[in-house]
XYZ file of C-alpha atoms in Angstrom:
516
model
C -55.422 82.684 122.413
C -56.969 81.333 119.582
C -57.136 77.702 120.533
C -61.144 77.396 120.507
C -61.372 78.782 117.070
C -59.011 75.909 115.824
C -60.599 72.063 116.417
C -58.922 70.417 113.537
C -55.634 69.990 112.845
C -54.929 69.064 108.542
C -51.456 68.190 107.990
C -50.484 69.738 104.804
C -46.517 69.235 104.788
C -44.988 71.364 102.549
C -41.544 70.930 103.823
C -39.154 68.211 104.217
C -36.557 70.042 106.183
C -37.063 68.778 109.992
C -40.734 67.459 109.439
C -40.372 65.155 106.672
C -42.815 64.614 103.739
C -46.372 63.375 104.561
C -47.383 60.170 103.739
C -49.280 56.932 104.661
C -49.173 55.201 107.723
C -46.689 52.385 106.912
C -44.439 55.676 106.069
C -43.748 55.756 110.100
C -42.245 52.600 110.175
C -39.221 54.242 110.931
C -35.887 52.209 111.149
C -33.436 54.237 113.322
C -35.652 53.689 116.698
C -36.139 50.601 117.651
C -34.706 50.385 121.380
C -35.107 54.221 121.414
C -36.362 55.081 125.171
C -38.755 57.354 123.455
C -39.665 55.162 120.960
C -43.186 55.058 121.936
C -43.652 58.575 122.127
C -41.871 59.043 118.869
C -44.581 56.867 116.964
C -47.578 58.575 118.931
C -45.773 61.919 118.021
C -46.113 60.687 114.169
C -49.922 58.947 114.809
C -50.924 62.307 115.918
C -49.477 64.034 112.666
C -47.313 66.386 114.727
C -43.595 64.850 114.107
C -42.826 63.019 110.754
C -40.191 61.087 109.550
C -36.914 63.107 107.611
C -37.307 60.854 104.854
C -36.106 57.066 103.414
C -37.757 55.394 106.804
C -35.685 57.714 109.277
C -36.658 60.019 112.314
C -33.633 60.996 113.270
C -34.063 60.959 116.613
C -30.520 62.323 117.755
C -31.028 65.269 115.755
C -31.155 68.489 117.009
C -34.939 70.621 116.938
C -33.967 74.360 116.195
C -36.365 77.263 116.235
C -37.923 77.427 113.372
C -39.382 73.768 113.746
C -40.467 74.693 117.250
C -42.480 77.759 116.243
C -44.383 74.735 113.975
C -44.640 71.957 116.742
C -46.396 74.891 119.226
C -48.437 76.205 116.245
C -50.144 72.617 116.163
C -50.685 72.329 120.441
C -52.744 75.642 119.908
C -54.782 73.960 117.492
C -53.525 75.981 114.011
C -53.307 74.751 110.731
C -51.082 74.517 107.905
C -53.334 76.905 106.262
C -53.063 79.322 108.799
C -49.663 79.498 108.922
C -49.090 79.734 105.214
C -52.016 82.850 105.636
C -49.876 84.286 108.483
C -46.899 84.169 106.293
C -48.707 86.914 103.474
C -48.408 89.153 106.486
C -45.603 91.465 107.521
C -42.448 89.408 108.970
C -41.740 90.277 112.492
C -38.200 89.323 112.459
C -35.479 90.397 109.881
C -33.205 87.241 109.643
C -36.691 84.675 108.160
C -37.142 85.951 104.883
C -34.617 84.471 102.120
C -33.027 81.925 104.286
C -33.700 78.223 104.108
C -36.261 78.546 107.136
C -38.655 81.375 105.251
C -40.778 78.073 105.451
C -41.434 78.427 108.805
C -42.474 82.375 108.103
C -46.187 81.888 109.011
C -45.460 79.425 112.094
C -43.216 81.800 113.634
C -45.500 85.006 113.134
C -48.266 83.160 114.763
C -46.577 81.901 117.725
C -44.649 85.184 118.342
C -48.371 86.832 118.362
C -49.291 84.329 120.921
C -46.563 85.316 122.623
C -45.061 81.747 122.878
C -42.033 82.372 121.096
C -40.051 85.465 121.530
C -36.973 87.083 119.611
C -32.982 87.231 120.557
C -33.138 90.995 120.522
C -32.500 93.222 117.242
C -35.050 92.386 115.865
C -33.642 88.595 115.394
C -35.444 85.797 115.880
C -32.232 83.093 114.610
C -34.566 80.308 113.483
C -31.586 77.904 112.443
C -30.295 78.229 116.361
C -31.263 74.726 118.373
C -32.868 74.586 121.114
C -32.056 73.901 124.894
C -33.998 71.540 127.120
C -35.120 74.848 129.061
C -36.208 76.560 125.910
C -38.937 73.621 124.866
C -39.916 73.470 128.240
C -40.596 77.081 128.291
C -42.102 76.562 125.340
C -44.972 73.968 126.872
C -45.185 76.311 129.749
C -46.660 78.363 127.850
C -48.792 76.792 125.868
C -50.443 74.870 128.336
C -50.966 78.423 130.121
C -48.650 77.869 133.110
C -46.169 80.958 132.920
C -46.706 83.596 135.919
C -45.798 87.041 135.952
C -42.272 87.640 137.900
C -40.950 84.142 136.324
C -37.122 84.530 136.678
C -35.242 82.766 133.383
C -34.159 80.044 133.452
C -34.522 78.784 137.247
C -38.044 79.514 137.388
C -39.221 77.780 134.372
C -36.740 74.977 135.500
C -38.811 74.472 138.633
C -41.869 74.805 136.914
C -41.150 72.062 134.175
C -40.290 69.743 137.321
C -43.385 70.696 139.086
C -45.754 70.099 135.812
C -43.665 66.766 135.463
C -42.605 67.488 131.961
C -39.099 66.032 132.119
C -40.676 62.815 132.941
C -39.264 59.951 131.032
C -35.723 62.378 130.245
C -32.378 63.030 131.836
C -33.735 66.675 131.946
C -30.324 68.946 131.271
C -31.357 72.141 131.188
C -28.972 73.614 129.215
C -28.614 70.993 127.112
C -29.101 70.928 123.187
C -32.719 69.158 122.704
C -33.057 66.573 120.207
C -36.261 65.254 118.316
C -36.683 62.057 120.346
C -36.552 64.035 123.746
C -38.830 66.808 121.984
C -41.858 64.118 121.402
C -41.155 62.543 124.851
C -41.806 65.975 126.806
C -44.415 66.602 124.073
C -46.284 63.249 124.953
C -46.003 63.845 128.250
C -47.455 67.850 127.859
C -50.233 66.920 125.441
C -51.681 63.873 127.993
C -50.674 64.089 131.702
C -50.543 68.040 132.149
C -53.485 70.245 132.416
C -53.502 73.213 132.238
C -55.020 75.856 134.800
C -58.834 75.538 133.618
C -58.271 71.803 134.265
C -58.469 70.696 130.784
C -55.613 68.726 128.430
C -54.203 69.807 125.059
C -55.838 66.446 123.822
C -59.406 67.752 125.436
C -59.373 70.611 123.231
C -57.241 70.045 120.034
C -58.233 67.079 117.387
C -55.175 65.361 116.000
C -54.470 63.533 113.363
C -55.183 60.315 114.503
C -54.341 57.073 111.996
C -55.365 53.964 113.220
C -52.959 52.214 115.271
C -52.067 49.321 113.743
C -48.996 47.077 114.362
C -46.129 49.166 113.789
C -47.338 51.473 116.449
C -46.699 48.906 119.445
C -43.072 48.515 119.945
C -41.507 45.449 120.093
C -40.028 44.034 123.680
C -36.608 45.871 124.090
C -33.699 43.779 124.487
C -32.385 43.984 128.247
C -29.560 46.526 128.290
C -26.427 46.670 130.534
C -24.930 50.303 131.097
C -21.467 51.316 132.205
C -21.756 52.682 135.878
C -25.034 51.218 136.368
C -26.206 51.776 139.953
C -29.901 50.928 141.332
C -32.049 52.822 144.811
C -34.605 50.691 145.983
C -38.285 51.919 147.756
C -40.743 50.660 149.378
C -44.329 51.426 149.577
C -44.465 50.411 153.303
C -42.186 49.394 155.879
C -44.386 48.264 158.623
C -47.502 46.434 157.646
C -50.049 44.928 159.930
C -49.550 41.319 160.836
C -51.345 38.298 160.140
C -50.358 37.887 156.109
C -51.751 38.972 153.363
C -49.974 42.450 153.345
C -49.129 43.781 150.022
C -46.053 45.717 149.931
C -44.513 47.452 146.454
C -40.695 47.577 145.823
C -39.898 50.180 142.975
C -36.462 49.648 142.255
C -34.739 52.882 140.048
C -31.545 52.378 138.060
C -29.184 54.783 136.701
C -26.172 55.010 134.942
C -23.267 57.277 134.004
C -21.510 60.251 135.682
C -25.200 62.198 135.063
C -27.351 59.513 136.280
C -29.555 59.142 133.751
C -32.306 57.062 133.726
C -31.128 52.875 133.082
C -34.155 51.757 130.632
C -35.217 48.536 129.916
C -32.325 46.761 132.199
C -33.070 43.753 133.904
C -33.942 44.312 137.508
C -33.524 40.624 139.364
C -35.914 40.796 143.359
C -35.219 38.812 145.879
C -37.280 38.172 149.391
C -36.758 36.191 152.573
C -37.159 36.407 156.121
C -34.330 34.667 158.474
C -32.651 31.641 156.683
C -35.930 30.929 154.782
C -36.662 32.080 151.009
C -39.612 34.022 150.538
C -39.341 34.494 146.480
C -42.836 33.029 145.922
C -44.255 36.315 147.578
C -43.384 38.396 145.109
C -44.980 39.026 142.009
C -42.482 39.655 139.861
C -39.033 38.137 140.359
C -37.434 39.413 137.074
C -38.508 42.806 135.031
C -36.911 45.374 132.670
C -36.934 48.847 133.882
C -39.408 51.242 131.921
C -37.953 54.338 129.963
C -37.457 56.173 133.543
C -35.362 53.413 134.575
C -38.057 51.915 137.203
C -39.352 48.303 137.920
C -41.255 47.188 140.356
C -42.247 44.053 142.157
C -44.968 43.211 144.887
C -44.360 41.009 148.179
C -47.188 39.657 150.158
C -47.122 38.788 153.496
C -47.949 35.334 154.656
C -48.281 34.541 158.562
C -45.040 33.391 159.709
C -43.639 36.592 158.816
C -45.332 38.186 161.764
C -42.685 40.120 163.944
C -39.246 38.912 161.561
C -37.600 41.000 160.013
C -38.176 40.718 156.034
C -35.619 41.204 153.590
C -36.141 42.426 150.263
C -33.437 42.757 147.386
C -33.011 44.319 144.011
C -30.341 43.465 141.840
C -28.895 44.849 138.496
C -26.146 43.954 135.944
C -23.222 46.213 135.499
C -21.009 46.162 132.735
C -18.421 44.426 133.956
C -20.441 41.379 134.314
C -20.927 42.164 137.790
C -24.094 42.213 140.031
C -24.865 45.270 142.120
C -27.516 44.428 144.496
C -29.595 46.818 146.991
C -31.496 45.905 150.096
C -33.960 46.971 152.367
C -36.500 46.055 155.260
C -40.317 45.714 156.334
C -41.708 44.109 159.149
C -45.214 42.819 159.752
C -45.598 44.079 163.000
C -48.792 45.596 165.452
C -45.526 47.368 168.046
C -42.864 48.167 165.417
C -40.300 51.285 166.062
C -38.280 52.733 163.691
C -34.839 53.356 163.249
C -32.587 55.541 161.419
C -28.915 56.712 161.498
C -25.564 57.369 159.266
C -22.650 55.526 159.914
C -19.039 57.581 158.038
C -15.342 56.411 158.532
C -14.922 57.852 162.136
C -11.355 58.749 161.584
C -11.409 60.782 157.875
C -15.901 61.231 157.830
C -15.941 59.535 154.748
C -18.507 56.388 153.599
C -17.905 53.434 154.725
C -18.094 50.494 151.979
C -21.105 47.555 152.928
C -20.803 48.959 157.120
C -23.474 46.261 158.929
C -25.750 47.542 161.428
C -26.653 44.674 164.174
C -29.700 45.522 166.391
C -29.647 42.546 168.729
C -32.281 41.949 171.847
C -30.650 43.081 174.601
C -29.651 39.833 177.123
C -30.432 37.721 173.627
C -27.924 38.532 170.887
C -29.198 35.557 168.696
C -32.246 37.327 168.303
C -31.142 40.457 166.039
C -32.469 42.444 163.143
C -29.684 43.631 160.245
C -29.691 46.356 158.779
C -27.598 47.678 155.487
C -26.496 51.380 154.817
C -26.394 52.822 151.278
C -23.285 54.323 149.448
C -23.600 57.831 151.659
C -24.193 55.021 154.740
C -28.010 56.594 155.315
C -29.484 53.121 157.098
C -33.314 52.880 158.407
C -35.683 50.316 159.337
C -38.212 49.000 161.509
C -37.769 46.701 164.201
C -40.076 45.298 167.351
C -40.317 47.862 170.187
C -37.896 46.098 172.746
C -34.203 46.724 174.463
C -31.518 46.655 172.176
C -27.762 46.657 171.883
C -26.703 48.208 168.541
C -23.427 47.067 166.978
C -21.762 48.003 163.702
C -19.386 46.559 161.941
C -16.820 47.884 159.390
C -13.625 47.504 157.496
C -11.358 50.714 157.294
C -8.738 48.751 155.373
C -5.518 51.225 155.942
C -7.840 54.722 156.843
C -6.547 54.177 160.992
C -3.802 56.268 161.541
C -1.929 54.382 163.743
C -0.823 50.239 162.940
C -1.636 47.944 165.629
C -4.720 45.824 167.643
C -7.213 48.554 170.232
C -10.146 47.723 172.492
C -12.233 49.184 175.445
C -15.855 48.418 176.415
C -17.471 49.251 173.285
C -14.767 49.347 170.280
C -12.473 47.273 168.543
C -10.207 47.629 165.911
C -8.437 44.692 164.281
C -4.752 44.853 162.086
C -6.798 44.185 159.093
C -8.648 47.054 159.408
C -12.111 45.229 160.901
C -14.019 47.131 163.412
C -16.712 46.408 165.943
C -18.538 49.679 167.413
C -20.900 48.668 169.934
C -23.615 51.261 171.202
C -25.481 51.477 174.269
C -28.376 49.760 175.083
C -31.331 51.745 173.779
C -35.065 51.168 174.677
C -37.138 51.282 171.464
C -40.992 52.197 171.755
C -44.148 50.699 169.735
C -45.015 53.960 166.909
C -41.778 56.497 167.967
C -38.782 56.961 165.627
C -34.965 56.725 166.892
C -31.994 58.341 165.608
C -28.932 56.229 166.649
C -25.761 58.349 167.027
C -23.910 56.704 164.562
C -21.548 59.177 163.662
C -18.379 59.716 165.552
C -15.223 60.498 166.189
C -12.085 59.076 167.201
C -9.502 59.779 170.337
C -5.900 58.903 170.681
C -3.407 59.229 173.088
C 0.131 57.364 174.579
C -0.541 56.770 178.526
C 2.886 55.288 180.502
C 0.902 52.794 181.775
C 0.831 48.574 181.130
C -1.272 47.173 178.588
C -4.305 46.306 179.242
C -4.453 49.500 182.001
C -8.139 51.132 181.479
C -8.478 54.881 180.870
C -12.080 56.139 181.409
C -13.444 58.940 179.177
C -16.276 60.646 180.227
C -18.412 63.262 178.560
C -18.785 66.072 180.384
C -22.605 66.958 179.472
C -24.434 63.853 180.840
C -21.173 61.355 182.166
C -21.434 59.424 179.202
C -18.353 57.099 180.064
C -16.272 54.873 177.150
C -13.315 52.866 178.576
C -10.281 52.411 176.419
C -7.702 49.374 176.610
C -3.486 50.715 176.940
C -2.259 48.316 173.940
C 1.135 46.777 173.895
C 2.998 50.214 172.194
C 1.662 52.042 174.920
C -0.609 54.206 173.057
C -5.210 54.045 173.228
C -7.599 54.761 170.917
C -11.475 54.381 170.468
C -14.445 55.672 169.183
C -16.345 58.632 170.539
C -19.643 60.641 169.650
C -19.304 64.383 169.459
C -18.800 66.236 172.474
C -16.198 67.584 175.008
C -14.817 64.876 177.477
C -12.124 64.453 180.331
C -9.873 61.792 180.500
C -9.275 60.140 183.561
C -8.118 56.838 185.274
C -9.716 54.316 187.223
C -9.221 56.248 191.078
C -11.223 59.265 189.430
C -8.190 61.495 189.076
C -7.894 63.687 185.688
C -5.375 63.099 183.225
C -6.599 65.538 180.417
C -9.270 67.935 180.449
C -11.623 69.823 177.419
C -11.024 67.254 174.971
C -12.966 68.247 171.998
C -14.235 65.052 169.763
C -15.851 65.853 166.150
C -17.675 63.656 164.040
C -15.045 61.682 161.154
C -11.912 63.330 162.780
C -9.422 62.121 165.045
C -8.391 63.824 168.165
C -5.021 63.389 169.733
C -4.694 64.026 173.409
C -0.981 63.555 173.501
C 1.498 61.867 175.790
C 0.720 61.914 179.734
């Protein structure tokens, strides 16, 4: 490459096609970007000389960056100079389809970058400069000028992994195929020119001078309105879930919001945290109780522990807006704890193995229900979080609304199922060690059957690989049904004889045993 032998860039614009003319630095006082999520890369982008405006105070940033303005915007990241493209131009064209059409500007740009080899033809001898370009094809682009491109690369799927591994798509709903435009071309830009070196360790910016007008006032964007965005959903982190005890403990909560069927990134939307532990508010903890998201759609806030939070269970919430004037909120746990465990499990709709909407986990001390820790599962009901080691019962609670398949009140030792749909699914006592990790079998299954028996009469169902036993309650039409995990069982009644035999029970599907 030539890169050392070009220090300086000198913007000589001789174009106004996608670039712009050149002009002073009140020129980039563009007005078609304020609230932009890439406004700030947009202005450092026009600082640095490499993007200008398309004239009358406009940057167009929704429109599209073909391939002849490409060839120019990788000319300048190898350090090359107006005039030695317009040198590179007096040469022989490479491709066929430049010379006489409205991009013969770009003549010198595009010999020197296909000499580089960091832009390549479309066969025939075609290079189709007017043709725009896909997220993949810029990021292929920055691949290979920042010197990342390996022999064997497979197209696209390779350089898709790669641009996620260099973190170029930061800041971007990152489409692959999609049609790049100039605002998401100086975002991934930024990003490539200051956060990504390249294999000798250096930066673009360690080896290329830029343009670089001073940066006065117009080049610090003003606060963004808070936005609200149709679909908006939030995930919520944390740092650390177990921290020692005694207060004092800092703990981060990075709350990401989305929006739309592609979950993009939710920028600068107002992201509401909330903290306590028990009945008592713990907002004063945090360091942040309100804050917009940034252009990836993250805020974050900071709780620290004081003493009294020493082995309780803290709570601590995100919210966000939706567009419907509704509030979506998202919560998780940490405890402040010297013997913590951790748990983990999945609770689905037993009877169709679909999520369950807002299911509540209860782990209660076993012989002490009052003393419990909650626990919420997310929208694919995925639930964790730490509690003291101790001996637990483990309850969760549901609605199913009209998902049972058959109408009517059913009980046995450790289910319940209401007419409204409400059910209670109590698990066996489970001992919890100090440092281990548990996975509660959460999922299961569900078992039906008519016995001619009188309500109330108890039939005993018993897995056959360790005697795992649930009883089931006869209800008033005759029929039983509760909840099972997976595994083969026999049914039998309370003198030990066999009713039904190889009963097969699978997680989110209900098994009918029939009529004995």
């Amino acid at each position: 490459m030539m890169m050392g032998k070009k220090l300086m860039i000198i913007i000589i614009m001789t174009t106004v096609l996608l670039f712009g003319t050149m002009g002073t630095v009140a020129a980039a006082n563009f007005t078609d970007i304020a609230g932009n999520p890439q406004e700030d890369a947009i202005l450092e982008m026009s600082r640095l000389g490499i993007l200008e405006g398309v004239g009358n105070d406009q940057f167009a940033p929704n429109a599209e960056l073909n391939r002849a303005a490409a060839a120019k915007v990788a000319g300048y990241l190898l350090g090359y100079t107006e005039q030695d493209a317009v040198k590179a131009a007096q040469t022989e064209a490479i491709f066929t389809d430049i010379v006489g059409t409205s991009h013969e500007w770009a003549l010198g740009w595009i010999n020197l970058m296909s000499e580089e080899g960091i832009l390549r033809g479309t066969g025939d001898g075609l290079y189709a400069p007017g043709d725009p370009l896909q997220m993949v094809h810029w990021g292929t682009i920055l691949i290979r000028v920042l010197e990342h491109e390996q022999s064997g690369m497979n197209w696209p799927n390779d350089y898709n992994d790669m641009v996620n591994n260099l973190g170029l798509e930061a800041g971007l709903y990152y489409n692959d195929t999609g049609i790049m435009n100039r605002a998401e071309m100086a975002r991934m830009t930024t990003t490539a020119l200051y956060n990504v070196e390249r294999p000798d360790g250096q930066r673009i910016v360690d080896i290329v001078s830029f343009r670089a007008d001073t940066l006065d006032d117009w080049h610090v964007p003003e606060q963004p309105e808070s936005k609200i965005y149709h679909n908006a959903d939030i995930s919520v982190q944390l740092s650390e879930t177990v921290v020692a005890p005694g207060g004092g403990q800092t703990i981060t909560i990075t709350a990401t919001a989305i929006h739309g069927p592609d979950n993009r990134p939710a920028a600068f939307t107002n992201i509401e945290f909330f903290a306590s532990v028990g009945p008592h508010d713990r907002n004063d903890q945090l360091s942040v109780n309100e804050s917009l998201t940034d252009i990836n759609g993250v805020a974050t806030s900071t709780y620290t522990t004081v003493a009294a939070d020493d082995g309780n269970t803290i709570e601590l919430v995100a919210v966000i807006q939706t567009d419907n004037d509704e509030w979506l909120d998202r919560r998780t746990f940490a405890l402040a704890s010297n013997t913590a465990a951790f748990v983990s499990g999945r609770i689905i709709n037993p009877f169709n193995g679909e999520p369950v909407t807002d299911p509540e986990i209860i782990v209660g001390l076993y012989g002490n229900p009052q003393i419990h820790t909650r626990l919420i599962a997310d929208d694919q009901g995925n639930y964790s979080g730490p509690i003291n080691a101790n001996t637990y019962d483990v309850n969760i609670r549901m609605n199913l609304g009209d998902s049972p398949p058959y109408p009517g009140e059913f009980s046995g030792s450790h289910f319940r199922i209401d007419d409204n749909g409400d059910v209670w699914i109590g698990i066996q006592k489970r001992a919890f060690s100090a440092g281990n990790s548990y996975t509660i079998p959460s999922e299961l299954g569900v078992v039906t059957g008519v016995h001619n028996r009188p309500a109330g009469t108890e039939i005993y169902i018993v897995r056959k690989s360790d005697q795992f036993t649930q009883i089931a309650n006869i209800s008033s039409n005759g029929r039983f049904m509760t909840t099972l995990p997976p595994g083969q069982y026999w049914i039998g009644n309370s003198v030990g004889t066999t009713l039904k035999d190889n009963i097969n029970i699978q997680k989110g599907s209900v098994t009918k045993a029939g009529t004995f």
